[in-house]
Amino acid sequence: MSESDITLDLARAERIGLEEAIFCAHTTTAQLAAILHALAGAERRALLTRLSAARRDELPHALRMRLDYDAVSETAFFDWQEAAIEIDRVAIVTAGSSDMPVAREALRTLCYAGVGARLIADVGVAGLWRLQARLDEIRACPVCIAVAGMDAALPSVLGGLYAGALIAVPTSVGYGVARGGTTALHAILASCAPGIVAVNIDNGYGAACAALRILGS
Amino acid sequence: MSESDITLDLARAERIGLEEAIFCAHTTTAQLAAILHALAGAERRALLTRLSAARRDELPHALRMRLDYDAVSETAFFDWQEAAIEIDRVAIVTAGSSDMPVAREALRTLCYAGVGARLIADVGVAGLWRLQARLDEIRACPVCIAVAGMDAALPSVLGGLYAGALIAVPTSVGYGVARGGTTALHAILASCAPGIVAVNIDNGYGAACAALRILGS
Amino acid sequence: MSESDITLDLARAERIGLEEAIFCAHTTTAQLAAILHALAGAERRALLTRLSAARRDELPHALRMRLDYDAVSETAFFDWQEAAIEIDRVAIVTAGSSDMPVAREALRTLCYAGVGARLIADVGVAGLWRLQARLDEIRACPVCIAVAGMDAALPSVLGGLYAGALIAVPTSVGYGVARGGTTALHAILASCAPGIVAVNIDNGYGAACAALRILGS
Amino acid sequence: MSESDITLDLARAERIGLEEAIFCAHTTTAQLAAILHALAGAERRALLTRLSAARRDELPHALRMRLDYDAVSETAFFDWQEAAIEIDRVAIVTAGSSDMPVAREALRTLCYAGVGARLIADVGVAGLWRLQARLDEIRACPVCIAVAGMDAALPSVLGGLYAGALIAVPTSVGYGVARGGTTALHAILASCAPGIVAVNIDNGYGAACAALRILGS
Amino acid sequence: MSESDITLDLARAERIGLEEAIFCAHTTTAQLAAILHALAGAERRALLTRLSAARRDELPHALRMRLDYDAVSETAFFDWQEAAIEIDRVAIVTAGSSDMPVAREALRTLCYAGVGARLIADVGVAGLWRLQARLDEIRACPVCIAVAGMDAALPSVLGGLYAGALIAVPTSVGYGVARGGTTALHAILASCAPGIVAVNIDNGYGAACAALRILGS
Amino acid sequence: MSESDITLDLARAERIGLEEAIFCAHTTTAQLAAILHALAGAERRALLTRLSAARRDELPHALRMRLDYDAVSETAFFDWQEAAIEIDRVAIVTAGSSDMPVAREALRTLCYAGVGARLIADVGVAGLWRLQARLDEIRACPVCIAVAGMDAALPSVLGGLYAGALIAVPTSVGYGVARGGTTALHAILASCAPGIVAVNIDNGYGAACAALRILGS
Amino acid sequence: MSESDITLDLARAERIGLEEAIFCAHTTTAQLAAILHALAGAERRALLTRLSAARRDELPHALRMRLDYDAVSETAFFDWQEAAIEIDRVAIVTAGSSDMPVAREALRTLCYAGVGARLIADVGVAGLWRLQARLDEIRACPVCIAVAGMDAALPSVLGGLYAGALIAVPTSVGYGVARGGTTALHAILASCAPGIVAVNIDNGYGAACAALRILGS
Amino acid sequence: MSESDITLDLARAERIGLEEAIFCAHTTTAQLAAILHALAGAERRALLTRLSAARRDELPHALRMRLDYDAVSETAFFDWQEAAIEIDRVAIVTAGSSDMPVAREALRTLCYAGVGARLIADVGVAGLWRLQARLDEIRACPVCIAVAGMDAALPSVLGGLYAGALIAVPTSVGYGVARGGTTALHAILASCAPGIVAVNIDNGYGAACAALRILGS
């Protein structure tokens, strides 16, 4: 794998307002290094997703030093400059603490794009008072990302209480009939509450991109 | 099919407290008539489930006259004597009005067994206030049967609010990813609320039998 | 089924900006008539979905006269007053002419809510020039609903060309491995283009509700 | 992950008679330690499930010392005081010795709650005499939890012989078409014996919670 | 479709001891008539399976007269001569009366081949005494065909009590998680009792052919 | 539906050598008539697939008269002129007579395009001599389309005997585990014989288009 | 786990002619050692299946010395005495060399039971001559076990050429749509050749038990 | 495993123009070495697929030295002589860089057979300009192999732009609903573009064999 085998889509941000992100799960370390060199050559920053800590450690030291890495979400920012964010426009809500990696992937993607977001964790419907206590904070944002695994009842309940754009992310949390997030995904799509939309299982990055499309619109 | 081909399990009520019921969906009219004649010969009453109105109309008039039939639930009581029921011991709760046939199958099974039950319809979580308004009635019963299709978020929410025995019945209401009730079933079994149990999709009869096992215990 | 068994969620529009719609597929004609009488009593209008022409014809004449019915989408407006709509804010795009019923369900839902929408049919990617010819019209709207069955490649291609909020509706068009829309749904959710969101198979109503949440935000 | 990110549902026992348990499979060690510190701060005991021996060994020594750990079921009691239990009210029955971890998860959950239970192992229906020899012991309990994998024929046979509340737990024991417990689950739900209820695959904890709901009712 | 388009496998009986049977479900009446004419021309008898009464009535009268038809199993013998059968070598056992069509398809196939079989109906394990009462009859045969739907627990129990060759036929009886016989099939294949073999769902014909292979061996 | 809603891809034949065909299964009669009028206006011929006899009869008489219809394959040629075909370049082989509708859909598509094809029916591997007897005819063609349902063993056996391009079409023939053609499709794709390619279940049209791509190359 | 927790089914051989075998995959080493001590105490021999080499090495030395172990099939004989076997009554046929572990599990089970068997490897249908060259050897045995993964076309072809009892074992060999043996299983059950029976995926032991039932009958 | 257990199909190339390849994933190192010795004894070259680097390193040094190994595709050529290749007749196109191992398996198989191929990587439809920029190169080849995972929209778009034989290879790239390549496979087979054929998931070898069948025809 050499740099000449890489075709970066550098004009993507101009076309659709979203930069190409690097999905690292299926790339080799050699491919990844070649991509980062190409980006550096083009003087571009980048968002990396699904970058395990082990994979990051295999990168050459010089590249590794240019990454702002978050271990919980397995995301990294390459050659990124922090900028001031004023208000929270997205509420990210999770059913349980096991949903945190996915929620943080969404949070980091928004942060990379300069959009403020608020993380409200651990408000699953088995203890409904927890959600009710945080409802005003959620309603203050025009977009909400709801992250939930297992039966994913949280987005349905939220859908009856919250009027803004509601993006649900099913997670692979659970076992047995949870089926790696399929039950959560199907429960979200079959929800009796109207107007909820879904992204792929564990796709916190995609949910954040959808929020960016909405906020840019 | 003659009566000699039938093996009724007449001692079932003595063994497990539940009489054998006649599941009519896969029987021919001739088989059904033979079974009813055998019951009549043994001087036994019976509960019939999944008896469509069309199938009932094909039965000989003399047998048909001995049926107490309910068209919504497609259940019939053969040679049954109504008896007084004092208090409601089971709350049957539905998410939407489409769940009514299944809920009534449970109600009728309990009625046949002489157990009082209360039907609380149309309290799905997209409008949470509807459930909250009826919570005291539900809490007054030691057993609750929750009937819900689509995403079946109702049992999860109930499971966090109600302390009694909670039996959930997934229904085949919905389309697309609802998959004929599979999503509702899996969401119930993967629920984050503890101690919820499930029966087969659309099995109102089975949920009532489980309630009878619990109340008899 | 009497009116006393119905629990309408009349405050839904105030809570979340979307009125409760009546999903007619799993209701009996008697239930439906009872619901319409209850709405009339409360002086409310309503949107009905999945109302087949045969079912509509079974309604009492007086109720039927109060319906604005569309046979292609099987939707009806009850006691609805047409109002002027100024500009199109949603583009509804279909891959093939078989996707029309679902696209029109979305169109009618937006129309009921007073939001302008433009229907651009038959622009599937097997003949890419058809989509390219209509791209400016689509880009003029802040929200796009893409309706596609079979392999659902259209939303992926659009996702790389269009910057606004992109809601994809998989349809059950196709046979064999199309699996009633499951392949289209999964292809949409697994799309390589970022930030596409999905609703349930054939759920044109849900896509329109999501658009309303976005436009209201 | 700090303690401030945790929202414990401390009032759950008052609401539904069951304390919140800590499901450890998807939490990090840091999250788990934070949760245990929060519980200690609130002077609460807790039940931990799916806590592998390796994970337990990663906990700080001071926390580890407060755990009563069972390696077979991977459960732990935090700050728990043993109390006298008088009679057995639940019979836990297994088809094979491979079902033991799940059966013991149920046993430990009941023990934590102070309810007596009897474990009857290895009575699968391939050697029917084994079940018949233990039937009187089972019948002496008002609730029975039947744990079985593969074809899960044991609950069906029990359902025809035992009159009490019968909760079946499918297990992931088996290979090929056993499909990680799905066949056992479906066989239980499709059982010809009436009134059997099911919980999720391998969910011994959930079965015990259901027993507690029933016994409390 | 003319006779010249048909390629009968007339030498099959000589090769493998089983004549080619005509599976009628997917053939048109014209195809079927052409096949029967070809058989008549070759002076061959034949077994027809899945021949609905409606399809039979569409055949030309002259062909119809040469059929010995059984409506329950939807089988017909073409130009068949009854012969004396001395002893029963196969026991066909069913769990419920709904399994009768499949059981009779097996019985008729054996009858066509001149092998004696005994049908023992309605001995499902929910009332175990029914099976125990017939066990000596079953044990008198070297081959047993067990026909069961839903959870198919009957073959597992039989497998622990009967020493002969045991062929199980899952049936599509049941609803919901019974999944058209898939659960019965998987439960049979995952059975804890050793040496049970299975054929396709509802394939009474195939089970009988397997018995013929065994008895001929 | 008016003609103005239709976007025909009239340049497709120039781009890829294949004209757009009209897939009629999901269109209404009104849509179909509008499409045919549009074609007539553009002076184009067309191939129609999945046109049931009932649907054809609903078309206006003037349009119906311009169709060359084949009832077995449910295909029609609109405004088509027969032309001389010299030699057979494609062998179409079927496992059983039930596969004929799909095989004829392929045959008709090739005929429409002016390519000669030979249909060799009823050569399934249960009677291997039937295939061996026709092998020379098959080998005389550079492309072979193998049509088979159920276990689809025919393409695997052919794949070891025939050197040309081998396109397999799984059919939905069969029941139970045949699963509407899924087993046939998967068996083809998992074949131990190298270089077999597949199209969608029952897609005789697609197989013929693939043959046209190959022969044109 | 102590010996007192074990319930061996020592009378199984008397009931059904097959001794209880020890399936080791889901047992702990402690459980396994306890079982072997119980067998030793009862002076019984035993067959162990799915005993990995690693697991065997964990057993106490004294127990390990009493095992006759085969690494390819992961089977062991405990306290077994070799006896003379005269003729081969079972032919075990494999499609490819990857099917060997399963084929040898069947071979070893028959060997343990004192029944002669012949292993004919690597005769898949992609090179049909390989099977034809060995057909006489196979036909010399009254029972044939056919072991095949991927598309499992071998049993179908054999079913048309061999008249004896034919037991097919699908294997998990393959990738992608082979789906861990599910495609092979379904192809076998949907075979166009009559009278083939199947056991669970990779279940060489079960196939051998079925052969023993047949040969004993 | 000794050489005497191996049945090589050495005449395959003469029969069907394709040599038998060695699929190494399910073989043991001992089996593999025996096969290579047998090939060496027969003075044959061979192609090995799915040979991991770890497995290769376990082979005896003398055998290892005779392998031309490619780590990305995990393929090896045994006793292969490089020959001049003149022009590219196959275009291999990938959607993303993660599809490279599968694309290279196809490339290497063609190289082994002496057929020229051109690899065009990273032209997925999210950035459509990348494909358009390379279209002339693709159109210059009579056969195109399109390699894509996730939603596999690339083959559909190509199918509308490219007139030659188009073989699509779904890959297991992706997560969640990508389902190990099943969604890509189904999207390809359900494509709205006509005449696309598919091989098994990740089966670059099979796609190349299909290309060889086509080019040889």
CSV table of N, CA, C and O in Angstrom, one decimal, chain C residues 92-127:
chain,number,residue,atom,x,y,z
C,92,ILE,N,-39.1,15.4,-2.2
C,92,ILE,CA,-39.3,13.9,-2.0
C,92,ILE,C,-38.9,13.3,-3.3
C,92,ILE,O,-39.5,13.6,-4.4
C,93,VAL,N,-37.9,12.4,-3.2
C,93,VAL,CA,-37.3,11.8,-4.4
C,93,VAL,C,-37.5,10.3,-4.4
C,93,VAL,O,-37.4,9.7,-3.4
C,94,THR,N,-37.9,9.7,-5.6
C,94,THR,CA,-38.1,8.3,-5.6
C,94,THR,C,-37.2,7.7,-6.7
C,94,THR,O,-36.9,8.3,-7.7
C,95,ALA,N,-36.8,6.4,-6.4
C,95,ALA,CA,-36.0,5.7,-7.3
C,95,ALA,C,-36.8,5.2,-8.5
C,95,ALA,O,-36.3,5.2,-9.7
C,96,GLY,N,-38.0,4.7,-8.3
C,96,GLY,CA,-38.8,4.1,-9.3
C,96,GLY,C,-40.3,4.5,-9.2
C,96,GLY,O,-40.7,5.0,-8.1
C,97,SER,N,-41.1,4.2,-10.2
C,97,SER,CA,-42.5,4.5,-10.1
C,97,SER,C,-43.2,3.6,-9.1
C,97,SER,O,-44.3,4.0,-8.6
C,98,SER,N,-42.7,2.5,-8.7
C,98,SER,CA,-43.3,1.6,-7.8
C,98,SER,C,-43.2,2.2,-6.3
C,98,SER,O,-43.9,1.7,-5.4
C,99,ASP,N,-42.4,3.1,-6.1
C,99,ASP,CA,-42.2,3.7,-4.8
C,99,ASP,C,-43.2,4.9,-4.6
C,99,ASP,O,-43.2,5.5,-3.5
C,100,MET,N,-44.1,5.1,-5.6
C,100,MET,CA,-45.0,6.2,-5.5
C,100,MET,C,-45.9,6.2,-4.3
C,100,MET,O,-46.1,7.2,-3.6
C,101,PRO,N,-46.6,5.1,-3.9
C,101,PRO,CA,-47.5,5.1,-2.8
C,101,PRO,C,-46.8,5.6,-1.5
C,101,PRO,O,-47.4,6.4,-0.7
C,102,VAL,N,-45.6,5.2,-1.2
C,102,VAL,CA,-44.9,5.6,0.0
C,102,VAL,C,-44.5,7.1,-0.1
C,102,VAL,O,-44.7,7.9,0.8
C,103,ALA,N,-44.1,7.5,-1.3
C,103,ALA,CA,-43.7,8.9,-1.5
C,103,ALA,C,-44.9,9.8,-1.3
C,103,ALA,O,-44.8,10.9,-0.7
C,104,ARG,N,-46.0,9.4,-1.8
C,104,ARG,CA,-47.2,10.2,-1.6
C,104,ARG,C,-47.7,10.2,-0.2
C,104,ARG,O,-48.4,11.2,0.2
C,105,GLU,N,-47.5,9.1,0.6
C,105,GLU,CA,-47.9,9.2,2.0
C,105,GLU,C,-47.1,10.3,2.7
C,105,GLU,O,-47.6,11.0,3.5
C,106,ALA,N,-45.8,10.4,2.3
C,106,ALA,CA,-45.0,11.5,2.9
C,106,ALA,C,-45.5,12.9,2.5
C,106,ALA,O,-45.7,13.8,3.3
C,107,LEU,N,-45.8,13.0,1.2
C,107,LEU,CA,-46.3,14.2,0.6
C,107,LEU,C,-47.6,14.7,1.2
C,107,LEU,O,-47.8,15.8,1.6
C,108,ARG,N,-48.5,13.7,1.4
C,108,ARG,CA,-49.8,14.1,2.0
C,108,ARG,C,-49.7,14.5,3.5
C,108,ARG,O,-50.4,15.4,3.9
C,109,THR,N,-48.8,13.8,4.2
C,109,THR,CA,-48.6,14.2,5.6
C,109,THR,C,-48.0,15.6,5.7
C,109,THR,O,-48.5,16.4,6.6
C,110,LEU,N,-47.1,15.9,4.8
C,110,LEU,CA,-46.6,17.3,4.9
C,110,LEU,C,-47.7,18.3,4.5
C,110,LEU,O,-47.8,19.4,5.1
C,111,CYS,N,-48.5,18.0,3.5
C,111,CYS,CA,-49.6,18.8,3.0
C,111,CYS,C,-50.5,19.1,4.1
C,111,CYS,O,-51.0,20.2,4.4
C,112,TYR,N,-50.9,18.0,4.9
C,112,TYR,CA,-51.8,18.1,6.0
C,112,TYR,C,-51.3,19.1,7.0
C,112,TYR,O,-52.0,19.9,7.6
C,113,ALA,N,-49.9,19.1,7.2
C,113,ALA,CA,-49.3,20.0,8.2
C,113,ALA,C,-49.0,21.4,7.6
C,113,ALA,O,-48.5,22.2,8.3
C,114,GLY,N,-49.3,21.6,6.3
C,114,GLY,CA,-49.1,22.9,5.8
C,114,GLY,C,-47.7,23.2,5.3
C,114,GLY,O,-47.3,24.4,5.2
C,115,VAL,N,-46.9,22.2,5.1
C,115,VAL,CA,-45.6,22.4,4.6
C,115,VAL,C,-45.5,22.0,3.1
C,115,VAL,O,-45.9,20.9,2.7
C,116,GLY,N,-44.9,22.8,2.4
C,116,GLY,CA,-44.7,22.6,0.9
C,116,GLY,C,-43.7,21.6,0.6
C,116,GLY,O,-42.6,21.6,1.2
C,117,ALA,N,-44.0,20.7,-0.4
C,117,ALA,CA,-43.0,19.7,-0.8
C,117,ALA,C,-43.1,19.5,-2.3
C,117,ALA,O,-44.1,19.7,-2.9
C,118,ARG,N,-42.0,19.0,-2.8
C,118,ARG,CA,-41.9,18.8,-4.3
C,118,ARG,C,-41.6,17.3,-4.5
C,118,ARG,O,-40.6,16.8,-3.9
C,119,LEU,N,-42.3,16.6,-5.4
C,119,LEU,CA,-42.1,15.2,-5.7
C,119,LEU,C,-41.3,15.1,-7.0
C,119,LEU,O,-41.8,15.5,-8.0
C,120,ILE,N,-40.2,14.4,-6.9
C,120,ILE,CA,-39.3,14.2,-8.0
C,120,ILE,C,-39.2,12.7,-8.2
C,120,ILE,O,-38.5,12.0,-7.5
C,121,ALA,N,-39.9,12.1,-9.2
C,121,ALA,CA,-40.1,10.7,-9.3
C,121,ALA,C,-39.1,10.1,-10.3
C,121,ALA,O,-38.7,10.7,-11.2
C,122,ASP,N,-38.8,8.8,-10.1
C,122,ASP,CA,-38.2,7.9,-11.1
C,122,ASP,C,-36.8,8.3,-11.5
C,122,ASP,O,-36.4,8.3,-12.6
C,123,VAL,N,-35.9,8.6,-10.5
C,123,VAL,CA,-34.6,9.0,-10.7
C,123,VAL,C,-33.5,8.1,-10.2
C,123,VAL,O,-32.5,8.5,-9.7
C,124,GLY,N,-33.8,6.8,-10.3
C,124,GLY,CA,-32.9,5.7,-9.8
C,124,GLY,C,-31.6,5.8,-10.4
C,124,GLY,O,-31.4,6.3,-11.6
C,125,VAL,N,-30.5,5.2,-9.8
C,125,VAL,CA,-29.2,5.4,-10.2
C,125,VAL,C,-28.8,4.5,-11.4
C,125,VAL,O,-27.7,4.7,-12.0
C,126,ALA,N,-29.6,3.6,-11.8
C,126,ALA,CA,-29.3,2.8,-13.0
C,126,ALA,C,-29.2,3.8,-14.3
C,126,ALA,O,-28.5,3.4,-15.2
C,127,GLY,N,-29.9,4.9,-14.2
C,127,GLY,CA,-29.7,5.9,-15.2
C,127,GLY,C,-29.4,7.2,-14.5
C,127,GLY,O,-30.3,8.1,-14.3
